[in-house]
Structure formats: C-alpha cells, structure tokens
PDB file of C-alpha atoms in Angstrom:
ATOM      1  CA  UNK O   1      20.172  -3.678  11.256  1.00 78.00           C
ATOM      2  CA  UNK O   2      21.856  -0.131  11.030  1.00 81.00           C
ATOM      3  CA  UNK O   3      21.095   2.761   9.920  1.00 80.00           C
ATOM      4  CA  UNK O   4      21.930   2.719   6.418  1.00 83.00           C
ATOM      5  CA  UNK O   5      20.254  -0.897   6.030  1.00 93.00           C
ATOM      6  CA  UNK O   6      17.108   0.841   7.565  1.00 93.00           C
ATOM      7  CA  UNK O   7      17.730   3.699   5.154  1.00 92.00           C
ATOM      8  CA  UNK O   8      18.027   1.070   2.242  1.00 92.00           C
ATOM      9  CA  UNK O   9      14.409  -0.393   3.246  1.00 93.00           C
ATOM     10  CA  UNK O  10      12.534   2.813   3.513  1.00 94.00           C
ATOM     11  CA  UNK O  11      13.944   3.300  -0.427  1.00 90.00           C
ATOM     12  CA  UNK O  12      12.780   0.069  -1.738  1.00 91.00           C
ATOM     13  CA  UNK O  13       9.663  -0.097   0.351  1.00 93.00           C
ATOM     14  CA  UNK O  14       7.977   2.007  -2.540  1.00 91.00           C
ATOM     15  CA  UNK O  15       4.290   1.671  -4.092  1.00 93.00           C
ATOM     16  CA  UNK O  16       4.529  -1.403  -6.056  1.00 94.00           C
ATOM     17  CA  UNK O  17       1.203  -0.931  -8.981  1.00 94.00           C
ATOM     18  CA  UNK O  18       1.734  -4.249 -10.572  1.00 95.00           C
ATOM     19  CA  UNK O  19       2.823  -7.565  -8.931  1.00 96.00           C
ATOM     20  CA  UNK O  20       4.925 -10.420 -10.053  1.00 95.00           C
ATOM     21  CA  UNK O  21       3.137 -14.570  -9.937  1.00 91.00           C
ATOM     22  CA  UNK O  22       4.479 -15.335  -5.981  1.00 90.00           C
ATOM     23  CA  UNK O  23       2.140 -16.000  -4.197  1.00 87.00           C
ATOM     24  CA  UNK O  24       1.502 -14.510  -0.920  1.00 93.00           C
ATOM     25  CA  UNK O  25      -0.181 -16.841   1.906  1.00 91.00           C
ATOM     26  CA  UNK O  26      -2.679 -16.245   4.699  1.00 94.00           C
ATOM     27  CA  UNK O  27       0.402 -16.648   7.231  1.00 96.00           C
ATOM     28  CA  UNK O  28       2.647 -13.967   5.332  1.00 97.00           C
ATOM     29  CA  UNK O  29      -0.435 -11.469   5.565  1.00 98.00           C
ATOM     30  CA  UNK O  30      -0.989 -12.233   9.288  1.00 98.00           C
ATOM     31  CA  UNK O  31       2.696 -11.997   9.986  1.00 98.00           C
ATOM     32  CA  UNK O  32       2.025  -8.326   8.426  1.00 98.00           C
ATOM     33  CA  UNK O  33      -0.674  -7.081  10.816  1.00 98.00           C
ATOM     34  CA  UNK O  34       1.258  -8.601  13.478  1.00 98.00           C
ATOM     35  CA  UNK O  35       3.766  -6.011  12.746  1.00 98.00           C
ATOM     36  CA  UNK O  36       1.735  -3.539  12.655  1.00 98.00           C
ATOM     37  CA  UNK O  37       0.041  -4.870  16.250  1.00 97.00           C
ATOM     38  CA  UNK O  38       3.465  -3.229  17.675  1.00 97.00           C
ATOM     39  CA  UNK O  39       3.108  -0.207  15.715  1.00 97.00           C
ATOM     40  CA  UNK O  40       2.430   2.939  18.173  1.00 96.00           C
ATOM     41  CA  UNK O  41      -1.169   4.410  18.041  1.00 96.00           C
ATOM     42  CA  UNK O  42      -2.464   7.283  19.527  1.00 95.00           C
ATOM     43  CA  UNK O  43      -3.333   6.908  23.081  1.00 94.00           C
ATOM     44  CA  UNK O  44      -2.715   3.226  22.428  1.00 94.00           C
ATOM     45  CA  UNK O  45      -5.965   3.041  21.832  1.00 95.00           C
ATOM     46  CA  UNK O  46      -5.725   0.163  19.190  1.00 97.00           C
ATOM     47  CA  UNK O  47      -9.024   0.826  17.698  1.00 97.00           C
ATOM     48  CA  UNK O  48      -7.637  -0.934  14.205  1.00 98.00           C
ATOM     49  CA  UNK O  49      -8.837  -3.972  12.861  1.00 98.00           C
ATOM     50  CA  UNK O  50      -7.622  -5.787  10.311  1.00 98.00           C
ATOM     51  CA  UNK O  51      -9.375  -8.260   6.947  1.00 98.00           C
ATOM     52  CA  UNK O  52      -6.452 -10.511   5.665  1.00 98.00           C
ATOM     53  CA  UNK O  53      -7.790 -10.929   1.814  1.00 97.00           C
ATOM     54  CA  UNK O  54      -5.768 -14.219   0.379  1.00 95.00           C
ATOM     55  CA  UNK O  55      -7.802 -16.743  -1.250  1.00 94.00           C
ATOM     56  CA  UNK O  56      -8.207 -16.225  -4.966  1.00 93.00           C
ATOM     57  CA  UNK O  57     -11.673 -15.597  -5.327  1.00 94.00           C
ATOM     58  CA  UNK O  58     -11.196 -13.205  -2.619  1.00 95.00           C
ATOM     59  CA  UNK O  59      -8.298 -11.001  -4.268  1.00 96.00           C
ATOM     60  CA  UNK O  60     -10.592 -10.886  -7.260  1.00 95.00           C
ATOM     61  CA  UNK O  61     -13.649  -9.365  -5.715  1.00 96.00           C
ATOM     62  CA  UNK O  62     -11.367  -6.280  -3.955  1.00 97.00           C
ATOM     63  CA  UNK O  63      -9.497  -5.838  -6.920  1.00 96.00           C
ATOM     64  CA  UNK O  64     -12.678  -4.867  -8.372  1.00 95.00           C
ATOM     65  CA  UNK O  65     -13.245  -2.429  -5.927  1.00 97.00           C
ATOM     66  CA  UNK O  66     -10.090  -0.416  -5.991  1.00 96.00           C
ATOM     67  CA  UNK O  67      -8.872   2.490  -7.959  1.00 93.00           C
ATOM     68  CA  UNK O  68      -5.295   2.159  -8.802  1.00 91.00           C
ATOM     69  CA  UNK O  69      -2.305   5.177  -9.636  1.00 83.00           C
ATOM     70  CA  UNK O  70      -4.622   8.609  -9.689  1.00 82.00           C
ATOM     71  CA  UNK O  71      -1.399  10.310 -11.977  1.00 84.00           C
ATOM     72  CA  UNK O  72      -2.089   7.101 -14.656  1.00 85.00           C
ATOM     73  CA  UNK O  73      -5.477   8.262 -15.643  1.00 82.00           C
ATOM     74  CA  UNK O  74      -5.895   5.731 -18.748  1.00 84.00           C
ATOM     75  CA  UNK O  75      -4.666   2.647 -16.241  1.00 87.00           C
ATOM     76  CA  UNK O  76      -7.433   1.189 -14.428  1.00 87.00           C
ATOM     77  CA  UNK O  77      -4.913  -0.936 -12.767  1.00 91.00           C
ATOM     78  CA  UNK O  78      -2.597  -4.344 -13.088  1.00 94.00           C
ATOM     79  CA  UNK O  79      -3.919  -6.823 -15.747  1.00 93.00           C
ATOM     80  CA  UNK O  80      -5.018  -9.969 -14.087  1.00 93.00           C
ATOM     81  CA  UNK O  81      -1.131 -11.962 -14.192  1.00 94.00           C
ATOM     82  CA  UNK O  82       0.012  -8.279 -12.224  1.00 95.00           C
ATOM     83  CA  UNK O  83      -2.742  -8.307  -9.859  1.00 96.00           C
ATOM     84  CA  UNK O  84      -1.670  -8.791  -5.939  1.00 96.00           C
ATOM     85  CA  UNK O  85      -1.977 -12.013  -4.292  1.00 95.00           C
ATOM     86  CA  UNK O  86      -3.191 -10.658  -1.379  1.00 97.00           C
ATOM     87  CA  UNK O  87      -4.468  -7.508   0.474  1.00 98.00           C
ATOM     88  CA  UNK O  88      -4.567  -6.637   4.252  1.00 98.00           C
ATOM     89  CA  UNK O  89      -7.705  -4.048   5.017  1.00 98.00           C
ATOM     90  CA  UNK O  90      -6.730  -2.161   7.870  1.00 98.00           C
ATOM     91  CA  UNK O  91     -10.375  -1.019   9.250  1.00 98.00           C
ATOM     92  CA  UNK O  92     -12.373   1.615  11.989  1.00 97.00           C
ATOM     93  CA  UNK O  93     -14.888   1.872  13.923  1.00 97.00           C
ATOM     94  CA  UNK O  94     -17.428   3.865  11.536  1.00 96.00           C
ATOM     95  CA  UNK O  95     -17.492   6.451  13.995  1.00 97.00           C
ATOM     96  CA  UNK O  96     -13.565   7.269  13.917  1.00 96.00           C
ATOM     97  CA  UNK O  97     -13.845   6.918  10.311  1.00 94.00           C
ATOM     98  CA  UNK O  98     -12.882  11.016   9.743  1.00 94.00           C
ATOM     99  CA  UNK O  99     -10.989  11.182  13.326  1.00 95.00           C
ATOM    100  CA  UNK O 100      -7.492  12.806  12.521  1.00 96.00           C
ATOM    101  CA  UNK O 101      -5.567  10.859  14.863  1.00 96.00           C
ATOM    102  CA  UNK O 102      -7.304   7.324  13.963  1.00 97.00           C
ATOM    103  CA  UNK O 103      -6.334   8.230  10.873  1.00 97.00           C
ATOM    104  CA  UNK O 104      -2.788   8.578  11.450  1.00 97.00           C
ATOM    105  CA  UNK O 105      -2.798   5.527  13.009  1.00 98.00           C
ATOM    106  CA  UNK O 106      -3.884   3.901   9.528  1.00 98.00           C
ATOM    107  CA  UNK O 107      -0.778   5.483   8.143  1.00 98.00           C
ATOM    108  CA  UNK O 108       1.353   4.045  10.749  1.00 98.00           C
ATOM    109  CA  UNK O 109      -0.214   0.774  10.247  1.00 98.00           C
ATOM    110  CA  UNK O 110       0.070   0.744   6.638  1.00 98.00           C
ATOM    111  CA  UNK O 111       3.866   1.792   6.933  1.00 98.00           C
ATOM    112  CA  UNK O 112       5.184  -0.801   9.178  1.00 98.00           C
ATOM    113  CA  UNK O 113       3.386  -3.203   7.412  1.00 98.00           C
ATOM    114  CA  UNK O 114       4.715  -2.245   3.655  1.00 98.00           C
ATOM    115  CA  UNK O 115       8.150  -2.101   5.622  1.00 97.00           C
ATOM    116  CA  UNK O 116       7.467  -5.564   7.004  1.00 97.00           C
ATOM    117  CA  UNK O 117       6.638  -6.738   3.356  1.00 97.00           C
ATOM    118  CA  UNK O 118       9.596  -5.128   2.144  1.00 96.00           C
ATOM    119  CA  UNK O 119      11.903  -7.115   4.443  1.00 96.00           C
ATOM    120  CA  UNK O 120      10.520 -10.406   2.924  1.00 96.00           C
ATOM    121  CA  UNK O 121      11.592  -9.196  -0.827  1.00 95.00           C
ATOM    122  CA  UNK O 122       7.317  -8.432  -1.017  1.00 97.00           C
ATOM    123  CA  UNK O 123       6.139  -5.512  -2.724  1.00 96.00           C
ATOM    124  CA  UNK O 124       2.657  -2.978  -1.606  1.00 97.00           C
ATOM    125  CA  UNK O 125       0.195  -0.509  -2.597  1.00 96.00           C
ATOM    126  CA  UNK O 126      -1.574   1.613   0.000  1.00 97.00           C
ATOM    127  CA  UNK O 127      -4.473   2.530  -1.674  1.00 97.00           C
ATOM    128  CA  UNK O 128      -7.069   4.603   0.004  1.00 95.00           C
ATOM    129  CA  UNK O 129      -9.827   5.176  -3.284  1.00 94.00           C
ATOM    130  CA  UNK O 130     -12.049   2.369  -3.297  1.00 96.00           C
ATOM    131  CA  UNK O 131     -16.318   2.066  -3.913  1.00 94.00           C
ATOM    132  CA  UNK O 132     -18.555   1.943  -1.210  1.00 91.00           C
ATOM    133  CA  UNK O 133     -19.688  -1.660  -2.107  1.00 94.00           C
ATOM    134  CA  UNK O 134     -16.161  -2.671  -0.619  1.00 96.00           C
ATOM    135  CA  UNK O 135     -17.455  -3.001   2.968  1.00 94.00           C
ATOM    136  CA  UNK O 136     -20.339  -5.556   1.796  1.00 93.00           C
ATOM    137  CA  UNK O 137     -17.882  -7.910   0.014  1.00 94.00           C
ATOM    138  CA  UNK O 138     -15.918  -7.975   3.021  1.00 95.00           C
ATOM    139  CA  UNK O 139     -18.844  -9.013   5.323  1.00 93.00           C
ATOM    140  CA  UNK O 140     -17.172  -6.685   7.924  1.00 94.00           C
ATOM    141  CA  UNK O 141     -18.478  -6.837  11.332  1.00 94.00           C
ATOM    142  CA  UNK O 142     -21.523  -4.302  11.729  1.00 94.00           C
ATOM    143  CA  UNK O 143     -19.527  -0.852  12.780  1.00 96.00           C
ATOM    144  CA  UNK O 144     -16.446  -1.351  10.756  1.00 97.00           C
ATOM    145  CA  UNK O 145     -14.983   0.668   7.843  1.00 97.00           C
ATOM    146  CA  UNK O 146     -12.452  -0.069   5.046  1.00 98.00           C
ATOM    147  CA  UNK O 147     -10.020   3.059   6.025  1.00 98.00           C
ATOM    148  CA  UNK O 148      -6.949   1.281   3.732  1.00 98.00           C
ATOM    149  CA  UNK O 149      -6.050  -1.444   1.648  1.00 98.00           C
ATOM    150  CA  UNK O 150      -2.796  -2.789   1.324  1.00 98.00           C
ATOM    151  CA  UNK O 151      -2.106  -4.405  -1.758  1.00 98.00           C
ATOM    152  CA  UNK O 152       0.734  -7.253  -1.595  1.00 98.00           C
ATOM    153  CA  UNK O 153       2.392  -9.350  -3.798  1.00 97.00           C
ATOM    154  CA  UNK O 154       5.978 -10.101  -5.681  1.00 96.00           C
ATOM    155  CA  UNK O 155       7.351  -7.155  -7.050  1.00 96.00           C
ATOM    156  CA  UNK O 156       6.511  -7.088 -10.376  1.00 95.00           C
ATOM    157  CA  UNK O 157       7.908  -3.768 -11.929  1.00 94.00           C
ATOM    158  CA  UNK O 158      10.744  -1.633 -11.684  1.00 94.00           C
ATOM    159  CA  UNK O 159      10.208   1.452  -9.745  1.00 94.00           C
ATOM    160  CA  UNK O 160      13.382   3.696  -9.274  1.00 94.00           C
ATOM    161  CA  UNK O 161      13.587   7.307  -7.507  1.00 94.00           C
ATOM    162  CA  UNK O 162      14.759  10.150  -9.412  1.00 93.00           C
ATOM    163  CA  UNK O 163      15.690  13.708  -8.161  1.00 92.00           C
ATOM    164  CA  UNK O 164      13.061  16.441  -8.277  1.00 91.00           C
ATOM    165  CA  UNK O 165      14.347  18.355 -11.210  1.00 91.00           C
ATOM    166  CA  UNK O 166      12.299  16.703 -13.790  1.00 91.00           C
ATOM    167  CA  UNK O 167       9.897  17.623 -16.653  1.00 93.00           C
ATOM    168  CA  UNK O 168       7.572  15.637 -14.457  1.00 92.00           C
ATOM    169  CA  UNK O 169       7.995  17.757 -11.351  1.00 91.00           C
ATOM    170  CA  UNK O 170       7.193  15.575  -7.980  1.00 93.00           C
ATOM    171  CA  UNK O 171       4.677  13.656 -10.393  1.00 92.00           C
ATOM    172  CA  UNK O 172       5.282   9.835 -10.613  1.00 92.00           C
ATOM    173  CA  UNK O 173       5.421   8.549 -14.571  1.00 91.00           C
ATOM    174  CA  UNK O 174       6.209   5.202 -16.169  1.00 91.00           C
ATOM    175  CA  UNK O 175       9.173   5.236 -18.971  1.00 93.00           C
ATOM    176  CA  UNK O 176       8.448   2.796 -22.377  1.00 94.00           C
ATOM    177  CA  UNK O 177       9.760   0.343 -20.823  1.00 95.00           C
ATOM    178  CA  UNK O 178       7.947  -0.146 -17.941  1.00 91.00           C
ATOM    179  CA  UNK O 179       9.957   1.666 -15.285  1.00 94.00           C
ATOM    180  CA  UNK O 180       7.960   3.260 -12.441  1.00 93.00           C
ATOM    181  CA  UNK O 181       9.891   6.292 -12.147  1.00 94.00           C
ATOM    182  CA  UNK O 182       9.303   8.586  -8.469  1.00 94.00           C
ATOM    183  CA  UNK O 183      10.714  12.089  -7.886  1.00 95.00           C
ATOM    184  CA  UNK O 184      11.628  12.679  -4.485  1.00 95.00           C
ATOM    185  CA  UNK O 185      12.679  16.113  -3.244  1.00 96.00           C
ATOM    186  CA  UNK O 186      16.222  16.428  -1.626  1.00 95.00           C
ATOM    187  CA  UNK O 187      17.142  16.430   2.530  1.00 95.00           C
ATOM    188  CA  UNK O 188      17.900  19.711   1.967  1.00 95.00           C
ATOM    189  CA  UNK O 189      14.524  20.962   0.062  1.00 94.00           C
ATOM    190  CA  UNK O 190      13.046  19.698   3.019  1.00 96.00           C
ATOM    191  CA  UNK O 191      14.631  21.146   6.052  1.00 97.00           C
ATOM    192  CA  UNK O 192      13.548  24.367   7.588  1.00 95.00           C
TER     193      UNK O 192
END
C-alpha cells in the first residue's frame, strides 16, 4: 500500500450511523481485535480486553444500550434493517477506567480496528455514550469496563467530507437525501 492508498482509507474509514443487511461474522470481528492486538499501547502494557458481540440476539440487547450521533438530537439511532451486525467492546480494568493513557490506548484500538474494517469494504461507529446496564448484559468478567463500542456492519449510508466553510461550521448534518455530510478543517488550518 502507499501513501495515497493509506490516505484514501483514513477518508473512507468515517463514522458509519446506519448499516447496510451484510452480515458481519464472529471471525470478521475477531480478525478486528486481532488488528488491534498489534496496535501500540502505552508501556505495552496491553491492559485491553475485548467482547466480540455477533449473534443476533446479542446485537439487539447493545443496541439498546447505546446512544447514537449527539449533533442528531431527534435520532435515537438506525431503525432495526440499519442496525450493525456486530459490535467489538474494547474493555478496562475498572480501575484504569479514567487513566489518560489507557484511554488513549482505547482510541488506538478503536482506530486500527475501524481501519481494519474499512479495508474489508465494512463500515464503524465508535461510540463511547452508553447506560450503565451495558456491563451486566455483557456478563463481563468481575473488574472489567465497557470503555468503547465499535459498531460494525455494511455501509449503509453515504457519508461524504466537505470543507469547513459551511453554514454548519465543523458540525456533522444529514442532507434530504440521506447524505451524512462531515466538515473537516484544511492541512493548513491545522498546522502551527
């Protein structure tokens, strides 16, 4: 892969809000977190764990834990055919639940897995606002926190990036017809 097929990824590795009807198997989702096994953590301290969510019954339980797109405030997420096929839940020791850099190895994690998705034509949602009563349905091991879910599934919308000079400002929005539309700021708004 070069660069600009790297660069091409990172764009279309974007948060995906509603999925299409492929479905996404127990061995795609562990193929995920095995990704994100070779990620980098902080003093390699690999401290993540990860719940691969794929049966049915299963998806349907999380999905009823999750709060989807804070920006769409009268969405309370996809309808059931856009709902993911399957989520990863990247998890922590309760006691690094608030550490800073456990934390930023969640992000990593999350990353290189929606990147790994993305390769295989899969779409994601990191989503990080979820109930309390998430950790139960899981039957996580005693000492374990939900830090992330992943949402994954077929892409099943549009999502395009637009410049920053918009009537939205960096806000994400969805046009009529569906589009996901997110404003990204330019290289050089961002370099110092």
């Amino acid at each position: 892969m070069n660069g600009m097929q790297f660069q091409d990824l990172v764009a279309s590795s974007r948060s995906y809000r509603r999925f299409s009807d492929q479905r996404v198997g127990e061995t795609v989702l562990s193929a995920l977190v095995d990704a994100a096994r070779l990620a980098p953590c902080g003093n390699n301290m690999q401290t993540l764990r990860f719940r691969v969510v794929g049966e049915r019954d299963e998806c349907d339980a999380v999905f009823g834990h999750l709060r989807w797109a804070a920006l769409y405030r009268d969405w309370d997420g996809p309808e059931p055919g856009e709902r993911p096929h399957g989520y990863v839940v990247i998890c922590l020791p309760a006691e690094l639940a608030d550490n800073p850099i456990r934390l930023i190895d969640v992000g990593i994690a999350a990353q290189t897995m929606a990147l790994a998705a993305c390769a295989r034509g899969l779409g994601c949602c990191m989503l990080r606002s979820f109930d309390a009563g998430l950790a139960d349905e899981l039957a996580l091991p005693e000492g374990l926190v939900p830090a992330l879910v992943l949402a994954v599934g077929g892409r099943g919308e549009r999502v395009v990036l637009e410049g920053p000079d918009t009537e939205h400002g960096l806000s994400y929005w969805r046009e009529p017809d569906g589009t996901h539309c997110v404003p990204k700021l330019r290289l050089e708004d961002l370099l110092v």
